[in-house]
CSV table of C-alpha atoms in Angstrom, one decimal:
chain,number,residue,atom,x,y,z
A,1,UNK,CA,-78.8,-8.4,-44.7
A,2,UNK,CA,-75.7,-6.2,-43.9
A,3,UNK,CA,-76.6,-2.7,-43.0
A,4,UNK,CA,-76.0,0.0,-45.5
A,5,UNK,CA,-75.1,2.4,-42.7
A,6,UNK,CA,-71.6,1.8,-41.5
A,7,UNK,CA,-71.3,0.4,-38.0
A,8,UNK,CA,-69.0,2.5,-35.7
A,9,UNK,CA,-65.7,1.1,-34.5
A,10,UNK,CA,-64.4,2.9,-31.4
A,11,UNK,CA,-60.9,2.5,-30.0
A,12,UNK,CA,-61.2,2.6,-26.2
A,13,UNK,CA,-58.9,2.4,-23.2
A,14,UNK,CA,-59.8,0.7,-20.0
A,15,UNK,CA,-60.4,4.1,-18.3
A,16,UNK,CA,-62.8,5.1,-21.2
A,17,UNK,CA,-64.6,1.9,-20.9
A,18,UNK,CA,-65.5,2.7,-17.2
A,19,UNK,CA,-66.5,6.3,-17.9
A,20,UNK,CA,-68.1,6.4,-21.3
A,21,UNK,CA,-70.1,3.1,-21.5
A,22,UNK,CA,-71.9,2.9,-18.2
A,23,UNK,CA,-75.2,2.0,-19.9
A,24,UNK,CA,-73.6,-1.0,-21.6
A,25,UNK,CA,-71.6,-2.1,-18.5
A,26,UNK,CA,-73.5,-5.3,-17.8
A,27,UNK,CA,-73.2,-6.5,-21.4
A,28,UNK,CA,-69.5,-5.6,-21.5
A,29,UNK,CA,-68.8,-7.4,-18.2
A,30,UNK,CA,-70.7,-10.4,-19.4
A,31,UNK,CA,-68.6,-10.5,-22.6
A,32,UNK,CA,-65.4,-10.3,-20.5
A,33,UNK,CA,-64.2,-7.3,-22.4
A,34,UNK,CA,-61.5,-5.3,-20.6
A,35,UNK,CA,-60.2,-3.1,-23.5
A,36,UNK,CA,-57.0,-5.0,-23.7
A,37,UNK,CA,-55.1,-3.9,-26.9
A,38,UNK,CA,-56.5,-5.7,-30.0
A,39,UNK,CA,-59.5,-7.4,-28.3
A,40,UNK,CA,-63.0,-6.4,-29.3
A,41,UNK,CA,-66.5,-6.4,-28.1
A,42,UNK,CA,-69.8,-6.3,-30.1
A,43,UNK,CA,-72.5,-4.0,-28.6
A,44,UNK,CA,-76.0,-5.0,-29.6
A,45,UNK,CA,-78.6,-2.5,-30.8
A,46,UNK,CA,-82.3,-2.8,-31.3
A,47,UNK,CA,-84.0,-5.7,-33.1
A,48,UNK,CA,-81.0,-8.0,-32.9
A,49,UNK,CA,-78.8,-5.4,-34.7
A,50,UNK,CA,-75.2,-4.5,-34.1
A,51,UNK,CA,-74.8,-0.9,-32.8
A,52,UNK,CA,-71.0,-0.5,-32.4
A,53,UNK,CA,-67.7,-2.4,-32.0
A,54,UNK,CA,-65.3,-1.5,-29.2
A,55,UNK,CA,-61.6,-2.3,-29.8
A,56,UNK,CA,-59.0,-2.1,-27.0
A,57,UNK,CA,-56.7,0.8,-27.8
A,58,UNK,CA,-53.0,0.4,-27.0
A,59,UNK,CA,-50.9,3.3,-25.8
A,60,UNK,CA,-49.3,3.6,-29.3
A,61,UNK,CA,-51.5,2.7,-32.3
A,62,UNK,CA,-50.1,-0.1,-34.5
A,63,UNK,CA,-51.1,-0.6,-38.1
A,64,UNK,CA,-51.9,-4.3,-37.3
A,65,UNK,CA,-54.4,-3.4,-34.6
A,66,UNK,CA,-57.4,-4.1,-36.9
A,67,UNK,CA,-55.6,-6.7,-39.0
A,68,UNK,CA,-57.8,-9.6,-37.8
A,69,UNK,CA,-61.1,-7.7,-37.6
A,70,UNK,CA,-62.1,-8.1,-41.3
A,71,UNK,CA,-62.0,-11.8,-40.9
A,72,UNK,CA,-63.5,-11.8,-37.4
A,73,UNK,CA,-66.4,-9.4,-37.5
A,74,UNK,CA,-69.9,-10.1,-38.9
A,75,UNK,CA,-70.2,-9.3,-42.6
A,76,UNK,CA,-71.1,-5.6,-42.7
A,77,UNK,CA,-69.7,-2.1,-43.4
A,78,UNK,CA,-67.8,-0.4,-40.6
A,79,UNK,CA,-66.2,3.0,-39.9
A,80,UNK,CA,-63.6,4.2,-37.5
A,81,UNK,CA,-65.1,6.9,-35.2
A,82,UNK,CA,-62.0,7.5,-33.0
A,83,UNK,CA,-60.0,10.7,-33.4
A,84,UNK,CA,-57.0,9.8,-35.6
A,85,UNK,CA,-54.2,11.6,-37.3
A,86,UNK,CA,-53.9,11.1,-41.1
A,87,UNK,CA,-51.0,8.7,-40.5
A,88,UNK,CA,-52.9,6.7,-38.0
A,89,UNK,CA,-56.0,6.5,-40.2
A,90,UNK,CA,-53.9,5.4,-43.1
A,91,UNK,CA,-52.0,2.7,-41.1
A,92,UNK,CA,-55.1,1.3,-39.4
A,93,UNK,CA,-57.1,1.1,-42.7
A,94,UNK,CA,-54.1,-0.5,-44.4
A,95,UNK,CA,-53.8,-3.1,-41.7
A,96,UNK,CA,-57.5,-4.0,-42.1
A,97,UNK,CA,-57.2,-4.2,-45.8
A,98,UNK,CA,-54.2,-6.5,-45.7
A,99,UNK,CA,-56.0,-8.7,-43.3
A,100,UNK,CA,-58.7,-9.3,-46.0
A,101,UNK,CA,-56.3,-11.3,-48.2
A,102,UNK,CA,-56.8,-14.9,-48.8
A,103,UNK,CA,-55.4,-17.2,-51.5
A,104,UNK,CA,-58.2,-19.3,-53.0
A,105,UNK,CA,-57.1,-19.9,-56.6
A,106,UNK,CA,-57.3,-23.7,-56.2
A,107,UNK,CA,-60.3,-23.8,-53.9
A,108,UNK,CA,-63.6,-25.0,-55.3
A,109,UNK,CA,-65.5,-23.2,-52.5
A,110,UNK,CA,-64.3,-19.7,-52.6
A,111,UNK,CA,-64.4,-17.5,-49.5
A,112,UNK,CA,-67.6,-15.5,-49.2
A,113,UNK,CA,-68.1,-11.8,-48.4
A,114,UNK,CA,-66.1,-10.4,-45.5
A,115,UNK,CA,-66.4,-7.2,-43.4
A,116,UNK,CA,-65.5,-3.9,-45.1
A,117,UNK,CA,-64.1,-0.8,-43.6
A,118,UNK,CA,-65.0,2.7,-44.9
A,119,UNK,CA,-61.7,4.6,-45.0
A,120,UNK,CA,-61.6,7.7,-42.8
A,121,UNK,CA,-61.6,10.9,-44.7
A,122,UNK,CA,-58.1,11.7,-43.6
A,123,UNK,CA,-56.7,8.4,-44.8
A,124,UNK,CA,-54.4,8.3,-47.8
A,125,UNK,CA,-56.5,6.1,-50.0
A,126,UNK,CA,-54.2,6.2,-53.0
A,127,UNK,CA,-51.3,4.9,-50.9
A,128,UNK,CA,-53.5,2.2,-49.3
A,129,UNK,CA,-54.8,1.0,-52.7
A,130,UNK,CA,-51.2,0.9,-54.1
A,131,UNK,CA,-49.9,-1.1,-51.1
A,132,UNK,CA,-52.9,-3.5,-51.2
A,133,UNK,CA,-52.5,-4.1,-55.0
A,134,UNK,CA,-48.7,-4.6,-54.7
A,135,UNK,CA,-48.9,-6.9,-51.6
A,136,UNK,CA,-51.7,-9.0,-53.0
A,137,UNK,CA,-49.8,-9.4,-56.3
A,138,UNK,CA,-46.6,-10.5,-54.5
A,139,UNK,CA,-48.5,-12.8,-52.1
A,140,UNK,CA,-50.3,-14.4,-55.0
A,141,UNK,CA,-47.1,-15.0,-56.9
A,142,UNK,CA,-45.3,-16.6,-53.9
A,143,UNK,CA,-48.3,-18.8,-53.0
A,144,UNK,CA,-48.8,-20.1,-56.5
A,145,UNK,CA,-47.2,-23.5,-57.0
A,146,UNK,CA,-44.3,-23.9,-59.4
A,147,UNK,CA,-46.4,-25.7,-62.0
A,148,UNK,CA,-48.3,-22.4,-62.5
A,149,UNK,CA,-45.5,-20.0,-61.7
A,150,UNK,CA,-42.5,-20.9,-63.7
A,151,UNK,CA,-40.2,-18.6,-65.7
A,152,UNK,CA,-42.8,-18.3,-68.4
A,153,UNK,CA,-45.5,-17.3,-66.0
A,154,UNK,CA,-43.3,-14.8,-64.2
A,155,UNK,CA,-42.5,-13.2,-67.5
A,156,UNK,CA,-46.2,-13.0,-68.3
A,157,UNK,CA,-46.8,-11.1,-65.0
A,158,UNK,CA,-44.1,-8.6,-65.9
A,159,UNK,CA,-45.6,-8.3,-69.3
A,160,UNK,CA,-49.1,-7.5,-67.9
A,161,UNK,CA,-47.5,-4.9,-65.6
A,162,UNK,CA,-45.7,-3.3,-68.5
A,163,UNK,CA,-48.9,-2.9,-70.4
A,164,UNK,CA,-50.9,-1.7,-67.4
A,165,UNK,CA,-48.3,1.0,-66.5
A,166,UNK,CA,-46.9,1.8,-70.0
A,167,UNK,CA,-43.5,0.4,-69.2
A,168,UNK,CA,-41.0,-1.2,-71.7
A,169,UNK,CA,-40.2,-4.9,-71.3
A,170,UNK,CA,-37.5,-6.9,-72.9
A,171,UNK,CA,-36.6,-10.5,-72.2
A,172,UNK,CA,-33.3,-12.4,-73.0
A,173,UNK,CA,-34.1,-16.1,-73.1
A,174,UNK,CA,-32.4,-19.5,-73.4
A,175,UNK,CA,-29.2,-19.7,-75.4
A,176,UNK,CA,-29.5,-16.0,-76.1
A,177,UNK,CA,-28.3,-15.5,-72.5
A,178,UNK,CA,-25.0,-17.0,-73.4
A,179,UNK,CA,-24.8,-14.9,-76.6
A,180,UNK,CA,-25.5,-11.7,-74.6
A,181,UNK,CA,-23.1,-12.5,-71.8
A,182,UNK,CA,-25.3,-13.7,-69.0
A,183,UNK,CA,-23.5,-17.1,-68.5
A,184,UNK,CA,-24.4,-17.7,-64.8
A,185,UNK,CA,-28.1,-17.2,-65.4
A,186,UNK,CA,-28.0,-19.7,-68.2
A,187,UNK,CA,-25.9,-22.2,-66.3
A,188,UNK,CA,-28.3,-22.3,-63.3
A,189,UNK,CA,-31.4,-22.6,-65.5
A,190,UNK,CA,-30.2,-24.7,-68.4
A,191,UNK,CA,-31.3,-28.1,-66.9
A,192,UNK,CA,-35.0,-27.1,-66.8
A,193,UNK,CA,-37.5,-27.6,-69.6
A,194,UNK,CA,-38.5,-24.0,-68.9
A,195,UNK,CA,-35.8,-21.8,-70.5
A,196,UNK,CA,-34.0,-19.5,-68.2
A,197,UNK,CA,-34.4,-15.8,-68.9
A,198,UNK,CA,-33.6,-12.2,-67.8
A,199,UNK,CA,-36.7,-10.1,-67.5
A,200,UNK,CA,-35.9,-6.4,-67.9
A,201,UNK,CA,-38.7,-3.8,-67.2
A,202,UNK,CA,-38.1,0.0,-67.6
A,203,UNK,CA,-40.4,2.8,-66.6
A,204,UNK,CA,-40.4,6.5,-66.0
A,205,UNK,CA,-38.5,9.6,-67.2
A,206,UNK,CA,-35.0,8.8,-68.3
A,207,UNK,CA,-33.8,12.1,-66.8
A,208,UNK,CA,-35.1,11.3,-63.3
A,209,UNK,CA,-33.0,9.7,-60.6
A,210,UNK,CA,-32.3,6.1,-61.6
A,211,UNK,CA,-33.4,3.3,-59.3
A,212,UNK,CA,-32.8,-0.3,-60.2
A,213,UNK,CA,-34.5,-3.3,-58.5
A,214,UNK,CA,-33.1,-6.8,-58.8
A,215,UNK,CA,-35.2,-9.8,-57.7
A,216,UNK,CA,-34.2,-13.4,-57.4
A,217,UNK,CA,-36.6,-15.3,-59.6
A,218,UNK,CA,-35.8,-19.0,-58.9
A,219,UNK,CA,-39.2,-20.4,-59.6
A,220,UNK,CA,-38.4,-23.7,-58.0
A,221,UNK,CA,-35.2,-24.8,-56.3
A,222,UNK,CA,-34.5,-28.6,-56.2
A,223,UNK,CA,-31.0,-27.8,-55.1
A,224,UNK,CA,-29.6,-29.1,-58.4
A,225,UNK,CA,-27.2,-32.0,-58.3
A,226,UNK,CA,-26.6,-31.1,-54.6
A,227,UNK,CA,-30.2,-32.2,-54.2
A,228,UNK,CA,-32.3,-30.9,-51.3
A,229,UNK,CA,-34.0,-33.4,-49.1
A,230,UNK,CA,-37.8,-33.7,-49.5
A,231,UNK,CA,-38.5,-31.5,-46.5
A,232,UNK,CA,-36.1,-28.8,-47.8
A,233,UNK,CA,-37.9,-28.8,-51.1
A,234,UNK,CA,-41.3,-28.5,-49.7
A,235,UNK,CA,-41.5,-24.7,-49.7
A,236,UNK,CA,-39.3,-24.0,-52.7
A,237,UNK,CA,-42.1,-22.5,-54.8
A,238,UNK,CA,-41.4,-19.4,-52.7
A,239,UNK,CA,-37.8,-19.2,-54.0
A,240,UNK,CA,-38.9,-16.6,-56.5
A,241,UNK,CA,-40.0,-14.4,-53.6
A,242,UNK,CA,-37.4,-11.8,-54.4
A,243,UNK,CA,-38.9,-11.4,-57.9
A,244,UNK,CA,-42.3,-11.1,-56.3
A,245,UNK,CA,-41.1,-8.4,-54.0
A,246,UNK,CA,-39.6,-6.2,-56.8
A,247,UNK,CA,-42.7,-6.6,-58.9
A,248,UNK,CA,-44.7,-5.5,-56.0
A,249,UNK,CA,-42.4,-2.6,-55.3
A,250,UNK,CA,-42.4,-1.6,-58.9
A,251,UNK,CA,-46.2,-1.7,-58.9
A,252,UNK,CA,-46.3,0.8,-56.0
A,253,UNK,CA,-43.8,3.1,-57.7
A,254,UNK,CA,-45.6,3.1,-61.0
A,255,UNK,CA,-49.1,3.3,-59.6
A,256,UNK,CA,-48.2,6.3,-57.4
A,257,UNK,CA,-46.2,7.7,-60.2
A,258,UNK,CA,-42.9,8.4,-58.3
A,259,UNK,CA,-40.6,10.7,-60.3
A,260,UNK,CA,-37.9,8.1,-60.8
A,261,UNK,CA,-36.3,6.3,-63.7
A,262,UNK,CA,-37.1,2.7,-62.7
A,263,UNK,CA,-35.5,-0.5,-64.0
A,264,UNK,CA,-36.5,-4.0,-62.8
A,265,UNK,CA,-34.2,-7.0,-63.5
A,266,UNK,CA,-35.4,-10.5,-62.7
A,267,UNK,CA,-33.3,-13.5,-63.6
A,268,UNK,CA,-36.0,-16.2,-63.8
A,269,UNK,CA,-34.9,-19.8,-63.7
A,270,UNK,CA,-35.6,-23.2,-62.3
A,271,UNK,CA,-32.8,-25.0,-60.5
A,272,UNK,CA,-33.4,-28.5,-61.9
A,273,UNK,CA,-31.7,-31.8,-62.2
A,274,UNK,CA,-30.8,-33.2,-65.7
A,275,UNK,CA,-27.8,-34.4,-67.7
A,276,UNK,CA,-26.9,-30.9,-68.5
A,277,UNK,CA,-27.2,-29.4,-65.0
A,278,UNK,CA,-24.3,-27.5,-63.6
A,279,UNK,CA,-22.1,-29.7,-61.4
A,280,UNK,CA,-20.3,-29.2,-58.1
A,281,UNK,CA,-16.9,-27.7,-58.8
A,282,UNK,CA,-17.8,-26.5,-62.3
A,283,UNK,CA,-16.1,-23.2,-63.1
A,284,UNK,CA,-18.5,-20.7,-64.7
A,285,UNK,CA,-17.6,-17.4,-66.4
A,286,UNK,CA,-19.6,-14.3,-65.3
A,287,UNK,CA,-20.9,-11.1,-67.0
A,288,UNK,CA,-18.3,-9.2,-64.9
A,289,UNK,CA,-15.5,-11.2,-66.5
A,290,UNK,CA,-14.3,-13.1,-63.4
A,291,UNK,CA,-14.8,-16.8,-62.8
A,292,UNK,CA,-16.8,-18.6,-60.2
A,293,UNK,CA,-16.3,-22.1,-58.9
A,294,UNK,CA,-19.6,-23.8,-58.0
A,295,UNK,CA,-18.9,-25.1,-54.5
A,296,UNK,CA,-22.6,-26.0,-54.1
A,297,UNK,CA,-25.3,-26.1,-56.8
A,298,UNK,CA,-27.8,-25.3,-54.1
A,299,UNK,CA,-26.3,-21.8,-53.7
A,300,UNK,CA,-27.7,-20.9,-57.1
A,301,UNK,CA,-29.6,-17.7,-56.2
A,302,UNK,CA,-26.4,-15.7,-55.8
A,303,UNK,CA,-25.2,-16.8,-59.2
A,304,UNK,CA,-28.2,-15.5,-61.1
A,305,UNK,CA,-28.3,-12.4,-59.0
A,306,UNK,CA,-24.6,-11.7,-59.7
A,307,UNK,CA,-25.0,-11.4,-63.5
A,308,UNK,CA,-28.1,-9.2,-63.0
A,309,UNK,CA,-26.4,-7.0,-60.5
A,310,UNK,CA,-23.4,-6.4,-62.8
A,311,UNK,CA,-25.9,-5.5,-65.6
A,312,UNK,CA,-27.6,-3.1,-63.1
A,313,UNK,CA,-24.3,-1.5,-62.2
A,314,UNK,CA,-23.4,-0.8,-65.9
A,315,UNK,CA,-25.9,2.1,-66.0
A,316,UNK,CA,-24.7,3.7,-62.8
A,317,UNK,CA,-28.0,4.2,-61.1
A,318,UNK,CA,-28.3,6.3,-58.0
A,319,UNK,CA,-29.5,3.2,-56.1
A,320,UNK,CA,-29.6,-0.6,-56.5
A,321,UNK,CA,-31.9,-2.7,-54.3
A,322,UNK,CA,-32.1,-6.4,-54.5
A,323,UNK,CA,-34.5,-8.8,-52.8
A,324,UNK,CA,-33.8,-12.5,-52.4
A,325,UNK,CA,-34.8,-15.5,-50.5
A,326,UNK,CA,-31.1,-16.1,-50.2
A,327,UNK,CA,-30.0,-17.9,-47.0
A,328,UNK,CA,-31.2,-20.0,-44.2
A,329,UNK,CA,-28.5,-18.4,-42.2
A,330,UNK,CA,-30.4,-15.1,-42.1
A,331,UNK,CA,-33.4,-16.9,-40.7
A,332,UNK,CA,-31.2,-18.6,-38.0
A,333,UNK,CA,-29.9,-15.1,-37.0
A,334,UNK,CA,-33.1,-13.2,-37.1
A,335,UNK,CA,-36.0,-15.6,-37.3
A,336,UNK,CA,-38.5,-15.7,-40.2
A,337,UNK,CA,-40.3,-12.5,-39.6
A,338,UNK,CA,-37.4,-10.0,-39.6
A,339,UNK,CA,-35.5,-9.8,-42.9
A,340,UNK,CA,-31.8,-9.0,-42.9
A,341,UNK,CA,-30.4,-6.2,-45.0
A,342,UNK,CA,-26.9,-5.2,-46.0
A,343,UNK,CA,-25.9,-1.8,-47.3
A,344,UNK,CA,-22.6,-0.6,-48.7
A,345,UNK,CA,-23.3,3.1,-48.0
A,346,UNK,CA,-23.7,4.3,-44.4
A,347,UNK,CA,-25.5,7.4,-45.6
A,348,UNK,CA,-28.6,5.3,-46.2
A,349,UNK,CA,-28.8,3.8,-42.7
A,350,UNK,CA,-30.5,6.6,-40.9
A,351,UNK,CA,-33.1,7.2,-43.7
A,352,UNK,CA,-33.7,3.5,-43.7
A,353,UNK,CA,-34.4,3.5,-40.0
A,354,UNK,CA,-36.8,6.5,-40.4
A,355,UNK,CA,-38.6,4.6,-43.2
A,356,UNK,CA,-39.0,1.5,-41.1
A,357,UNK,CA,-40.5,3.5,-38.3
A,358,UNK,CA,-42.9,5.2,-40.6
A,359,UNK,CA,-44.1,2.0,-42.2
A,360,UNK,CA,-44.0,-0.6,-39.4
A,361,UNK,CA,-42.1,-2.7,-41.9
A,362,UNK,CA,-38.9,-3.7,-40.1
A,363,UNK,CA,-35.5,-4.8,-41.4
A,364,UNK,CA,-32.3,-5.5,-39.5
A,365,UNK,CA,-28.9,-4.4,-40.6
A,366,UNK,CA,-26.2,-7.0,-40.8
A,367,UNK,CA,-22.6,-6.1,-41.6
A,368,UNK,CA,-20.7,-6.6,-44.9
A,369,UNK,CA,-17.8,-7.8,-42.7
A,370,UNK,CA,-14.8,-7.5,-45.1
A,371,UNK,CA,-12.5,-10.0,-43.4
A,372,UNK,CA,-15.0,-12.8,-44.2
A,373,UNK,CA,-14.4,-12.2,-47.9
A,374,UNK,CA,-11.4,-14.5,-47.8
A,375,UNK,CA,-13.8,-17.4,-47.0
A,376,UNK,CA,-15.0,-17.1,-50.6
A,377,UNK,CA,-11.6,-17.7,-52.2
A,378,UNK,CA,-11.2,-20.5,-54.6
A,379,UNK,CA,-8.0,-22.4,-55.5
A,380,UNK,CA,-9.0,-22.7,-59.2
A,381,UNK,CA,-11.2,-19.7,-59.9
A,382,UNK,CA,-11.5,-16.1,-58.9
A,383,UNK,CA,-14.3,-16.8,-56.5
A,384,UNK,CA,-16.3,-19.6,-54.9
A,385,UNK,CA,-20.1,-19.3,-54.6
A,386,UNK,CA,-20.0,-20.7,-51.0
A,387,UNK,CA,-17.9,-20.0,-48.0
A,388,UNK,CA,-15.2,-22.4,-46.8
A,389,UNK,CA,-16.5,-21.9,-43.3
A,390,UNK,CA,-19.8,-23.1,-41.7
A,391,UNK,CA,-20.8,-19.8,-40.1
A,392,UNK,CA,-21.9,-16.3,-41.1
A,393,UNK,CA,-23.7,-17.6,-44.2
A,394,UNK,CA,-25.9,-14.6,-44.7
A,395,UNK,CA,-22.8,-12.3,-44.6
A,396,UNK,CA,-20.7,-14.4,-46.9
A,397,UNK,CA,-23.6,-14.6,-49.4
A,398,UNK,CA,-23.9,-10.8,-49.3
A,399,UNK,CA,-20.2,-10.4,-49.7
A,400,UNK,CA,-20.4,-12.6,-52.8
A,401,UNK,CA,-23.1,-10.3,-54.3
A,402,UNK,CA,-21.0,-7.2,-53.4
A,403,UNK,CA,-18.3,-8.5,-55.8
A,404,UNK,CA,-20.8,-7.7,-58.6
A,405,UNK,CA,-21.9,-4.2,-57.6
A,406,UNK,CA,-19.8,-1.2,-58.6
A,407,UNK,CA,-18.3,0.2,-55.5
A,408,UNK,CA,-19.4,3.7,-56.3
A,409,UNK,CA,-23.1,2.8,-56.4
A,410,UNK,CA,-25.3,2.7,-53.2
A,411,UNK,CA,-26.6,-0.8,-52.9
A,412,UNK,CA,-29.1,-2.5,-50.5
A,413,UNK,CA,-29.4,-6.2,-50.3
A,414,UNK,CA,-32.4,-7.7,-48.5
A,415,UNK,CA,-32.4,-11.4,-47.5
A,416,UNK,CA,-36.0,-12.2,-46.9
A,417,UNK,CA,-38.1,-15.2,-45.9
A,418,UNK,CA,-41.1,-14.2,-48.0
A,419,UNK,CA,-43.3,-16.5,-46.0
A,420,UNK,CA,-45.4,-16.3,-42.8
A,421,UNK,CA,-45.1,-19.5,-40.8
A,422,UNK,CA,-47.9,-18.4,-38.5
A,423,UNK,CA,-51.1,-16.4,-38.8
A,424,UNK,CA,-50.5,-12.8,-37.6
A,425,UNK,CA,-52.9,-9.8,-37.7
A,426,UNK,CA,-53.0,-8.7,-41.3
A,427,UNK,CA,-50.5,-11.3,-42.3
A,428,UNK,CA,-52.0,-14.8,-42.9
A,429,UNK,CA,-49.8,-17.9,-43.1
A,430,UNK,CA,-48.2,-18.2,-46.5
A,431,UNK,CA,-46.5,-15.9,-49.0
A,432,UNK,CA,-45.6,-12.5,-47.6
A,433,UNK,CA,-44.1,-9.2,-48.5
A,434,UNK,CA,-41.4,-7.9,-46.1
A,435,UNK,CA,-39.5,-4.7,-46.5
A,436,UNK,CA,-41.4,-3.5,-49.5
A,437,UNK,CA,-43.1,-0.5,-47.9
A,438,UNK,CA,-39.9,0.5,-46.2
A,439,UNK,CA,-38.0,0.5,-49.5
A,440,UNK,CA,-40.8,2.5,-51.2
A,441,UNK,CA,-40.6,5.1,-48.5
A,442,UNK,CA,-36.9,5.2,-48.7
A,443,UNK,CA,-37.0,5.6,-52.5
A,444,UNK,CA,-39.7,8.3,-52.2
A,445,UNK,CA,-37.9,10.3,-49.7
A,446,UNK,CA,-34.3,9.8,-50.8
A,447,UNK,CA,-34.7,9.6,-54.6
A,448,UNK,CA,-38.0,11.0,-55.7
A,449,UNK,CA,-38.3,13.9,-53.1
A,450,UNK,CA,-34.6,14.6,-52.1
A,451,UNK,CA,-34.0,17.2,-49.4
A,452,UNK,CA,-32.6,20.5,-50.5
């Protein structure tokens, strides 16, 4: 039976190992433990019990240091004994908690109990719980296959959040999208048996700073008539990862009661194939009033986002943030674990960098390189949804979106993978949240707690 008394976890350096654990030296040497960062050693107690756990301490503590321990240690309760600042205690506990995640909805044999960590007294437990809830929600949404996470299901998740946090929810659905001037959302989703829709969640004091989040909610992307190959479709259940991110971020904002006026817009669609699917070189009107030529039906995410971004701009919020699994080009440039971001206001770049450092949640700034805008010109419409060139696809996609954001409104676009291709400490393979903690910190510092 697990002990009711927490087992100590001590973070130790190689020097401390030599000076503080002389009595256990033979055991430690036999285990081959040298206090290398992230490695651990179990020290036995009496009667086959576990007395303590030693973990190699790096020069700078990283929130992922304990990310594997909850899945690696014997089932028991543990506590951190090392001297830690509140920020370190919060980060290490959070890394442990995020490492406890597993997706077992469809498994007959569910995972059993796992190791638990008692949060240090100085840890910010409210923040930890908010991040864990938001991250688990987003990971679950991304991991769930499209037969159980279509536009209807995504709407239901938003509805549950609206009830939980006393938010207002409205949904424009099906043909009503055309009537209310969201033609691109309708065009992308019209071929699916699941009606396209715009999910619109509002929360907070209307007099507080306005922050609007927009998330790409393509619940499955076949590519449309420009059909993806089978391999390219294999992970397209994650194409609603942007929607998952903004629902997670909204959860953090509402749970921690940030003093902002929050709006969340999610165009939720399936990009399917049918007789009424949009065709290559169709010209579609937009909410903004300009026309877009469909150069490729597989560049559909930017179409649904464009209508939603123009709707977001109409209220003149202090900040618009969108998350989208938008381009493979961003992955080619930066890999799968480092999301690209674009920002039209340089005043946000330094606060963003500060937020990244504080949260260990990196993003990388790519430029809105204006000369590439000409690559989106169309001979028959105001704009094409794809570039006429083969390079810089993440930039041209961002430039397309920028056409639908009021130039006076600060806007951050995050092009995210939303998936771990490998197991990392605290970040198991599968659906993942990237940039959410950074954006929460930015909104908190810049919008909810502005400097005098």
